[in-house]
XYZ file of C-alpha atoms in Angstrom:
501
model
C 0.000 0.000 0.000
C 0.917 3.544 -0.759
C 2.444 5.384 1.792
C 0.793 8.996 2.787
C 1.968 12.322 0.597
C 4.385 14.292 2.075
C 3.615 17.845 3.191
C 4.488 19.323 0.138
C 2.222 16.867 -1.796
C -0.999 18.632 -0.252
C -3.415 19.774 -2.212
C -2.812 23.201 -4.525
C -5.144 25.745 -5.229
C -2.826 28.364 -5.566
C -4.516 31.032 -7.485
C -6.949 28.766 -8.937
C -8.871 31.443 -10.517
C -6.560 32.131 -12.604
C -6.166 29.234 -14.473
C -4.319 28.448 -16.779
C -1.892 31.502 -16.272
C -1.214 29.943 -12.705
C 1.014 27.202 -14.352
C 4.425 26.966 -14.772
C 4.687 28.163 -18.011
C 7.865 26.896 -19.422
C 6.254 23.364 -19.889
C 3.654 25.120 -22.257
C 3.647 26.557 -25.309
C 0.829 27.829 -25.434
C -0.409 31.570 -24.829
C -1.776 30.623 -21.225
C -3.584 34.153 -20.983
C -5.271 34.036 -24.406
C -6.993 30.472 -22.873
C -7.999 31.951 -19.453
C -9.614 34.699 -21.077
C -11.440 32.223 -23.526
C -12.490 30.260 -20.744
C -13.854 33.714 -19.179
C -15.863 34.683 -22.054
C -17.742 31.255 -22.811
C -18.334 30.394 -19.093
C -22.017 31.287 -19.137
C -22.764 28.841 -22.012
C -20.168 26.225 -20.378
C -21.248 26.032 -16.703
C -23.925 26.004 -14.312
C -24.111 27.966 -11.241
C -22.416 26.670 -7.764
C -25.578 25.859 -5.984
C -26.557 23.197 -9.492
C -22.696 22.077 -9.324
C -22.555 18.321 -9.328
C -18.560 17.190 -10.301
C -18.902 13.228 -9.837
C -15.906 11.165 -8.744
C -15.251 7.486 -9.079
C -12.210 7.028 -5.768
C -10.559 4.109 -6.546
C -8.646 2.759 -3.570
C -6.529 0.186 -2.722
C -8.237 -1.835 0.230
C -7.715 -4.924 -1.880
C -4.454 -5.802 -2.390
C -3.209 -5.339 -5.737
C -6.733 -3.627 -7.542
C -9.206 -0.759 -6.637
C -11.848 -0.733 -5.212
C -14.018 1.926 -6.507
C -16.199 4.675 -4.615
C -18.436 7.136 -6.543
C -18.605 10.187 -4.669
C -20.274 13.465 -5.752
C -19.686 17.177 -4.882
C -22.124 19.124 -3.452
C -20.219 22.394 -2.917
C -16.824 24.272 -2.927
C -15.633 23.378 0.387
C -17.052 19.470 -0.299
C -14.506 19.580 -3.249
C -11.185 20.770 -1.059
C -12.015 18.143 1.366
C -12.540 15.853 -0.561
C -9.409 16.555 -2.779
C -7.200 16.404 0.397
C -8.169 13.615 1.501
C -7.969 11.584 -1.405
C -4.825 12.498 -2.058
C -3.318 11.556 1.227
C -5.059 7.852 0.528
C -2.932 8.261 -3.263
C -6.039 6.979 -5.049
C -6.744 6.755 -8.695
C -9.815 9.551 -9.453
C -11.966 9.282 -12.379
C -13.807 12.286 -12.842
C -16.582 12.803 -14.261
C -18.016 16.252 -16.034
C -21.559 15.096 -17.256
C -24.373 17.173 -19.032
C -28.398 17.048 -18.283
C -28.513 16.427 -21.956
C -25.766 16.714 -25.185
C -26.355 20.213 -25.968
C -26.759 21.414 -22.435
C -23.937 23.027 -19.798
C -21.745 21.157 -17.836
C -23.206 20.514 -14.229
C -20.202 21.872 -12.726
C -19.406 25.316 -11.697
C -16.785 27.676 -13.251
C -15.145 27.837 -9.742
C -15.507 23.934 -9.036
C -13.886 23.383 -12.683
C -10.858 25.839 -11.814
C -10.435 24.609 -8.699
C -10.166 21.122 -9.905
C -8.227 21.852 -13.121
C -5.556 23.709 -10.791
C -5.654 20.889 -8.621
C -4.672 18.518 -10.888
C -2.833 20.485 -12.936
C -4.143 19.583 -16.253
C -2.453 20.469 -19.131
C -4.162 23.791 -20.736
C -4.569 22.125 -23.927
C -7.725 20.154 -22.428
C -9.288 23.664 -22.771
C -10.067 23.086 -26.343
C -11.740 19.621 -25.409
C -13.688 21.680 -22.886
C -14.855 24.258 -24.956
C -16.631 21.277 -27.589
C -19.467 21.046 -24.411
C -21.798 23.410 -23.357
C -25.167 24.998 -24.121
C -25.863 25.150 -27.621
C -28.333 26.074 -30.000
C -26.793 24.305 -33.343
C -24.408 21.771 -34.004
C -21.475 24.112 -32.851
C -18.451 23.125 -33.425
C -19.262 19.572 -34.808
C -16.798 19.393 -37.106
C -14.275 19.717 -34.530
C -11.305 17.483 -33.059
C -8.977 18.227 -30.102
C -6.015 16.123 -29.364
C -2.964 16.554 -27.130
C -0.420 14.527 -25.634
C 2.937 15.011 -23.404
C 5.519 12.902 -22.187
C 6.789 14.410 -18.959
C 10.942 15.063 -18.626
C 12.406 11.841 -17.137
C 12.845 11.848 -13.530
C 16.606 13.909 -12.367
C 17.287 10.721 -9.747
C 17.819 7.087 -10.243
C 14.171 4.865 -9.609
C 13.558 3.845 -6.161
C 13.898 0.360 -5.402
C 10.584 -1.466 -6.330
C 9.403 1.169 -8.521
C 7.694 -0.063 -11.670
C 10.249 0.734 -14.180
C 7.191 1.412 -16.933
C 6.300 4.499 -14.723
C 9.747 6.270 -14.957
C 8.326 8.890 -17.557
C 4.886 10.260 -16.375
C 2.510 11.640 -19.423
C -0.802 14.051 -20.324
C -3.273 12.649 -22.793
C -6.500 14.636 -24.175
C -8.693 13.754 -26.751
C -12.410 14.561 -28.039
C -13.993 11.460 -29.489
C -17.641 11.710 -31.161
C -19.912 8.531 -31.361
C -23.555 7.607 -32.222
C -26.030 6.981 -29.715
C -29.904 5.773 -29.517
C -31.648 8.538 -28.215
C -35.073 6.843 -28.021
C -36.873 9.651 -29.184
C -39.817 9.503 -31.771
C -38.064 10.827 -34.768
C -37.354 9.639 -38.900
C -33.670 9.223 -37.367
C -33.265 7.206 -34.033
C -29.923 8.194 -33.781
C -27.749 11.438 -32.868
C -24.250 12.318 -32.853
C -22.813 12.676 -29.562
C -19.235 13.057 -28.288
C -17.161 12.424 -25.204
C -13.638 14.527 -23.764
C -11.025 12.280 -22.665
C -8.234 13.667 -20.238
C -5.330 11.183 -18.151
C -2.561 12.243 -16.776
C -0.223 9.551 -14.943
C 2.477 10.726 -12.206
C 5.573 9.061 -12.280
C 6.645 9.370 -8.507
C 3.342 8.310 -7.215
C 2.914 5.947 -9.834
C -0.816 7.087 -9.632
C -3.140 9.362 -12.074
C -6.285 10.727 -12.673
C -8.752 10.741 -15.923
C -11.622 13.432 -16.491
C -14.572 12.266 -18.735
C -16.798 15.123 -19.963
C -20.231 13.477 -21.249
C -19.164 10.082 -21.016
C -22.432 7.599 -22.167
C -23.644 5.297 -20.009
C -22.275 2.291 -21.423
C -18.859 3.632 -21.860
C -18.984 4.468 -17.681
C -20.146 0.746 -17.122
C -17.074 -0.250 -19.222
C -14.882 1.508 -17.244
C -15.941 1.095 -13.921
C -15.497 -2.570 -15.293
C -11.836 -2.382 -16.318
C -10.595 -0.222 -13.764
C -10.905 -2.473 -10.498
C -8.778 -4.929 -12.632
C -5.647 -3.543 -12.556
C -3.182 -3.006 -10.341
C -2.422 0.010 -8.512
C 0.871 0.447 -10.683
C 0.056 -1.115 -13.640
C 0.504 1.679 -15.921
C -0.029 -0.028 -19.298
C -2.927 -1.641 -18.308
C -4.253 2.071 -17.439
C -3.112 3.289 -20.835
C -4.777 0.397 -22.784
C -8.091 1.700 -21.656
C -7.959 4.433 -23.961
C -8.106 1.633 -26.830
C -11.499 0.569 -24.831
C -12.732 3.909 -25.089
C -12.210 3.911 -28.738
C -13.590 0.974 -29.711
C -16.572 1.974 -27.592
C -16.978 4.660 -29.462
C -16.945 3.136 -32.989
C -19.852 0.325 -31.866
C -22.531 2.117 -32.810
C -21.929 3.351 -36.749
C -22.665 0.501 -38.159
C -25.832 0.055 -37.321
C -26.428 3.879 -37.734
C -25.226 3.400 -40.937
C -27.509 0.554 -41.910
C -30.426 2.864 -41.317
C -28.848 5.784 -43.609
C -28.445 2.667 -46.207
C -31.779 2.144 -45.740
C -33.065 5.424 -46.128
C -30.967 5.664 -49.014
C -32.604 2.647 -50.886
C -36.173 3.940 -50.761
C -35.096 7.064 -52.968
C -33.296 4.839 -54.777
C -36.382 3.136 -55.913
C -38.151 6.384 -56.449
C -35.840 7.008 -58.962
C -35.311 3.656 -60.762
C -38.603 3.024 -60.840
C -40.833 5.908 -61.162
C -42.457 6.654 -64.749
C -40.694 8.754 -67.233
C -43.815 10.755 -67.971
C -45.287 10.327 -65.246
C -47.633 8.021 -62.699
C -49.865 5.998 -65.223
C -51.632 4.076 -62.801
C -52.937 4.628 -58.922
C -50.132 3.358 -56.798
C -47.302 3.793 -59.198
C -43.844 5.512 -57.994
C -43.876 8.884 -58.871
C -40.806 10.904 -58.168
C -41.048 14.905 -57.702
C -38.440 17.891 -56.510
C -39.143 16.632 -52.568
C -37.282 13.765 -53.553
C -34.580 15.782 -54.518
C -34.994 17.395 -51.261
C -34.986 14.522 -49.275
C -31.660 13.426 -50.909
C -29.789 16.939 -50.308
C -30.652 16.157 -46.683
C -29.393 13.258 -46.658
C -26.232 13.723 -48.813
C -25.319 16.174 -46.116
C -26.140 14.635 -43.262
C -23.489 11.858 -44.935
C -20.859 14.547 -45.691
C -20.840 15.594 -42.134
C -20.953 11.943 -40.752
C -17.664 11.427 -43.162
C -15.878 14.283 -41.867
C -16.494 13.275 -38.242
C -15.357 9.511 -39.135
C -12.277 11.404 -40.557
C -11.063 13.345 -37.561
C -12.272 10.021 -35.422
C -9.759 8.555 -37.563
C -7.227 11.494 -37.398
C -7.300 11.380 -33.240
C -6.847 7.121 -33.168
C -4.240 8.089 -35.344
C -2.355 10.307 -32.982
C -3.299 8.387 -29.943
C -1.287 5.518 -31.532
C 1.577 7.235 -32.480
C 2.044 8.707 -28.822
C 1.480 5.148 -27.414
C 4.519 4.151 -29.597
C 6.328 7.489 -28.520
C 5.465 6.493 -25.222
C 6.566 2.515 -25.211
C 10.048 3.452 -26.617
C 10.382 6.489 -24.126
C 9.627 3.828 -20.906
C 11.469 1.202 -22.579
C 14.547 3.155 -22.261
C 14.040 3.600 -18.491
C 16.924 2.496 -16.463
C 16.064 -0.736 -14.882
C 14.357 -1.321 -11.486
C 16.998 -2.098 -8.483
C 20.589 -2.593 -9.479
C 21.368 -6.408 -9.800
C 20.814 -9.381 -9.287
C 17.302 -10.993 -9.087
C 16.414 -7.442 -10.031
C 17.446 -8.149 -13.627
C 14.951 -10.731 -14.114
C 12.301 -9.006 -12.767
C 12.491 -5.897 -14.772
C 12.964 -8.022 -17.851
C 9.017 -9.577 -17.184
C 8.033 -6.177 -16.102
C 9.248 -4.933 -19.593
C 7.987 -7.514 -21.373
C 4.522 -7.472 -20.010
C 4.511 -4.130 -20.377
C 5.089 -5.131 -24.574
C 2.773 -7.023 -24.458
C 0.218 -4.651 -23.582
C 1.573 -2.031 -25.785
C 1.167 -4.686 -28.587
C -1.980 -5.187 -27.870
C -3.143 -1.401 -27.468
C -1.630 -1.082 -31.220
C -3.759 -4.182 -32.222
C -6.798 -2.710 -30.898
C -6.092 1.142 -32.113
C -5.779 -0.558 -35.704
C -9.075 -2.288 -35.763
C -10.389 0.582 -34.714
C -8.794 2.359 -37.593
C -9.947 -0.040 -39.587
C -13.709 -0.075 -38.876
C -13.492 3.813 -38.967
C -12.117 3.725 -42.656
C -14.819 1.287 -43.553
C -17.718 3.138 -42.280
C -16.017 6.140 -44.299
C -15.872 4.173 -47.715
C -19.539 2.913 -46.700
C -20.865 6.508 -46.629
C -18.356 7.918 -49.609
C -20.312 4.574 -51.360
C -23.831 5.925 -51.030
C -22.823 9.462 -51.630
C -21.175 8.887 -54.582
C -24.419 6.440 -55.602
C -25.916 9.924 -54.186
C -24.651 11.511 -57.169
C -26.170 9.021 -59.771
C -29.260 8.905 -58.067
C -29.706 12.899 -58.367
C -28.969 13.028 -61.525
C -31.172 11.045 -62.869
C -33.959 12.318 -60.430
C -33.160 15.192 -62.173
C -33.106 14.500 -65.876
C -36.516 12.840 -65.372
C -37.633 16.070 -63.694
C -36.631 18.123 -66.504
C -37.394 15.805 -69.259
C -41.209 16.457 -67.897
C -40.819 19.955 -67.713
C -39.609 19.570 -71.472
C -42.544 17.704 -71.896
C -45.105 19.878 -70.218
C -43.840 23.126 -71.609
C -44.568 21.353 -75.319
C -47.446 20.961 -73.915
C -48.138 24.553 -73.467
C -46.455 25.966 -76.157
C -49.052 23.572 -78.403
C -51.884 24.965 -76.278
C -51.175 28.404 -76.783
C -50.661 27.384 -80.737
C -53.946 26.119 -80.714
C -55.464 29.289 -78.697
C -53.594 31.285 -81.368
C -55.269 29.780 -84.227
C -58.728 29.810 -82.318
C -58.100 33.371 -82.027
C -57.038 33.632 -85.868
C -60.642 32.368 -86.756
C -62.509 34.139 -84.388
C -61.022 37.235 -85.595
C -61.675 36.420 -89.324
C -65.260 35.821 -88.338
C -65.780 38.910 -86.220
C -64.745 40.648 -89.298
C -67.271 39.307 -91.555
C -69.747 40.009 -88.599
C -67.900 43.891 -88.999
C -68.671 43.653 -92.663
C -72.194 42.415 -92.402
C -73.070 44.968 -89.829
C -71.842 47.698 -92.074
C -74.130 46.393 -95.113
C -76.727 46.723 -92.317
C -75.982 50.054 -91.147
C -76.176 51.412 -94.883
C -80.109 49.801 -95.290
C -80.556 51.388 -91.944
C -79.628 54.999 -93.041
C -81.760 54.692 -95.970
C -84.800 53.143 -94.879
C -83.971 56.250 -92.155
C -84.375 58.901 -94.592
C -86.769 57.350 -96.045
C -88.833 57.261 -92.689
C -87.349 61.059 -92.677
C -88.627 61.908 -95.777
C -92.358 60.509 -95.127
C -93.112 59.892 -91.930
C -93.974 63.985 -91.120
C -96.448 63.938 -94.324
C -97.856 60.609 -93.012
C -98.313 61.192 -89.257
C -100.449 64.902 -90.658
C -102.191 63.040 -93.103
C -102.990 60.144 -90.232
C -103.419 62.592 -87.915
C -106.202 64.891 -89.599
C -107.979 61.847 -91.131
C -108.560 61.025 -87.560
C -111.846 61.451 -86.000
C -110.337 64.318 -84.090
C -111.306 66.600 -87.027
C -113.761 67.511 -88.968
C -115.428 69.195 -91.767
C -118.754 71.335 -91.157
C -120.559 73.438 -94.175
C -122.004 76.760 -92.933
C -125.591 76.602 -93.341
C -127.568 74.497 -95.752
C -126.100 75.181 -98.799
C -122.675 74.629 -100.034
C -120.904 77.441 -99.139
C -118.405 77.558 -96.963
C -117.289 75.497 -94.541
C -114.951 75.488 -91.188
C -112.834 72.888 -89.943
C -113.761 71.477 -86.670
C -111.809 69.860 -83.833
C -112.966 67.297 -81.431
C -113.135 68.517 -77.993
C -111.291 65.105 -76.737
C -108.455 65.737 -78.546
C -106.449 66.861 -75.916
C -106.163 63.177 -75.136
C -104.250 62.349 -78.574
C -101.700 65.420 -76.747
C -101.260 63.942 -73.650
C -100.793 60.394 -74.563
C -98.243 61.242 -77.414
C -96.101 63.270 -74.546
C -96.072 60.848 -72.145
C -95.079 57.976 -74.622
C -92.139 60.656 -75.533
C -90.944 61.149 -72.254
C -90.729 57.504 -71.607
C -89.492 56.279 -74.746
């Protein structure tokens, strides 16, 4: 068992709120107050408030000889988390920290303070920062297309290895990563999946021979399948420890191929649309008929694919890195002076090194599979869009070979209105010609009517019984002409009929 910390091992939180500009800068190079005033300005979409703080920790102990025995703790405040920190660290546990979200696009449920305070503590590297800022609140896929990846080898140690140290722990190390993954989320939607990701921090300390990992938004299966693995190992079995990370990755890549089954899927049915929809058109009920929301439907998903490839790239880009440190790392411990300095010692440190190869050996095994499966997802989805591609096209050409179709269509209509037209005009000017024959009978039989109809209407009118004819006396002399005394209703009939008509 580990002895207690010296004095001088006590928990730090030297000017914590100043972090990162309150480490030693000369093992950075980085521009420590550019970060700190990064982390500043996005704290209100990163973290909660102190009194919805909730940092979890998994304390892994040693009360059984040669594993852990793990604890889950959780901090309730400030002064929780510097008790806590102290007193784990004089027990020289292995802490597993973990910075969880109430959902993926939601803040961290830790504190700005907390996270300080416990970044200072441990005194993680300021390049995590960028792993950080991939959380948070967020309204859009922010940042999506974005991969974070450090890694440090710390200086070797300036004295010879105590007696009975494990030689693979002469060169401590810092390793950060952002890994995105697929995930059920068991909503009601046309796509049961969503993309999800998960920050990775461990940092192992060669004099204690102990470290400490940070998880931000780790899922639920991947913190089963650690809290499996960890009670496994020994206390200073650093390679084991390191060959988690090729856990974590393959964790990660279980879930795209099913996820990319159902794009497949959704693929196929426009497939068919096009294939086997009718030139000119549905010709029957129930006959495949493609239109422009097909073309929609494929943009969306030839996008959705194009983002899903670049992710699968910079998955591919960090397993890549990770691998090349662990080989950075292997040849880095396995030019550690030897445990001891003779005799049995010898032997020892030779099985030491060579389990120690044989977990490295099987980290690289592990890192390349997952390599592997991440390429082949990637050709699976460069596959369909590059079917994408045909597909469109001829979505398209059948699109437009209807439009060709249906502006013939018009163009003969509007021929055929034209020459419609064309007649009715010719007939509307033989109407134009008749009616002007017309108009000529009209004028004369006018002034004819002009001419006559005054002599007639006096002659009608005075061979009415209105007037008459009376002799003067008996004889044949003279006579006078004589108007009815009614006549005045001739006059007042004629005006009224005038005013009316």
């Amino acid at each position: 068992m580990s002895q207690p910390a010296a004095a001088s091992e006590m928990p730090s939180f030297d000017h914590w709120k100043e972090y990162p500009t309150n480490l030693d800068r000369e093992q950075y190079h980085l521009d420590l107050s550019e970060l700190r005033a990064r982390l500043a300005s996005d704290a209100n979409r990163l973290f909660v408030s102190d009194s919805d703080s909730r940092p979890q920790l998994l304390s892994l102990n040693h009360a059984t000889p040669g594993a852990y025995a793990i604890k889950p703790e959780s901090f309730t405040s400030a002064e929780r988390l510097d008790l806590d920190l102290a007193s784990i660290s004089l027990r020289r546990d292995l802490r597993v920290f973990y910075l969880v979200q109430a959902f993926s696009w939601s803040r961290l449920l830790v504190s700005e303070d907390h996270c300080r305070k416990l970044l200072t503590y441990l005194k993680v590297h300021p390049a995590f920062l960028d792993i950080l800022h991939t959380s948070g609140e967020k309204i859009g896929p922010v940042e999506e297309s974005f991969a974070a990846q450090f890694a440090r080898i710390s200086p070797p140690p300036p004295l010879p290895p105590s007696p009975g140290r494990p030689r693979a722990a002469h060169r401590g190390y810092e390793l950060g990563y952002n890994i995105k993954y697929v995930e059920r989320h068991g909503r009601k939607l046309a796509d049961p999946f969503s993309l999800r990701e998960t920050g990775v921090y461990q940092k192992w300390d060669a004099p204690s021979a102990e470290g400490d990992w940070i998880f931000m938004q780790p899922s639920a299966s991947m913190k089963s399948l650690l809290e499996a693995h960890f009670p496994q190992t020994a206390p200073s079995d650093a390679p084991y420890l390191f060959q988690l990370h090729a856990a974590i990755l393959a964790k990660a890549s279980s879930s795209w191929r099913p996820y990319i089954n159902h794009l497949e899927d959704a693929f196929s049915k426009i497939v068919d649309r096009g294939f086997y929809t009718n030139v000119r058109g549905p010709a029957h009920d129930g006959d495949i008929d493609a239109d422009f929301s097909d073309i929609r439907r494929l943009q969306i998903l030839t996008d959705k694919l194009q983002r899903l490839s670049h992710v699968l790239h910079m998955n591919t880009q960090v397993g890549l890195a990770v691998q090349d440190f662990a080989r950075r790392l292997r040849a880095a411990w396995a030019g550690a002076p030897p445990a001891g300095g003779g005799g049995g010692g010898g032997g020892a440190a030779a099985g030491e090194e060579a389990a120690a190869a044989a977990r490295f050996e099987d980290f690289d095994a592990s890192v390349e599979m997952f390599l592997f499966q991440h390429r082949a997802h990637r050709a699976r989805i460069d596959s369909i869009l590059q079917r994408a591609d045909g597909i469109s096209g001829l979505v398209r050409t059948i699109l437009n070979f209807r439009d060709v179709e249906s502006n013939q269509r018009i163009v003969q209509s509007l021929r055929d209105a034209t020459l419609q037209g064309v007649m009715q005009n010719r007939k509307l000017e033989r109407l134009s010609r008749s009616s002007a024959q017309d108009t000529k009978s009209m004028m004369i039989i006018a002034l004819i009517t002009t001419i006559f109809l005054p002599a007639t209407f006096v002659a009608t009118f005075f061979g009415s019984n209105f007037f008459g004819f009376q002799r003067k006396g008996d004889g044949g002399g003279d006579g006078e002409l004589q108007v009815a005394a009614n006549v005045w209703i001739y006059v007042v009939v004629t005006f009224v009929l005038l005013v009316f008509t």
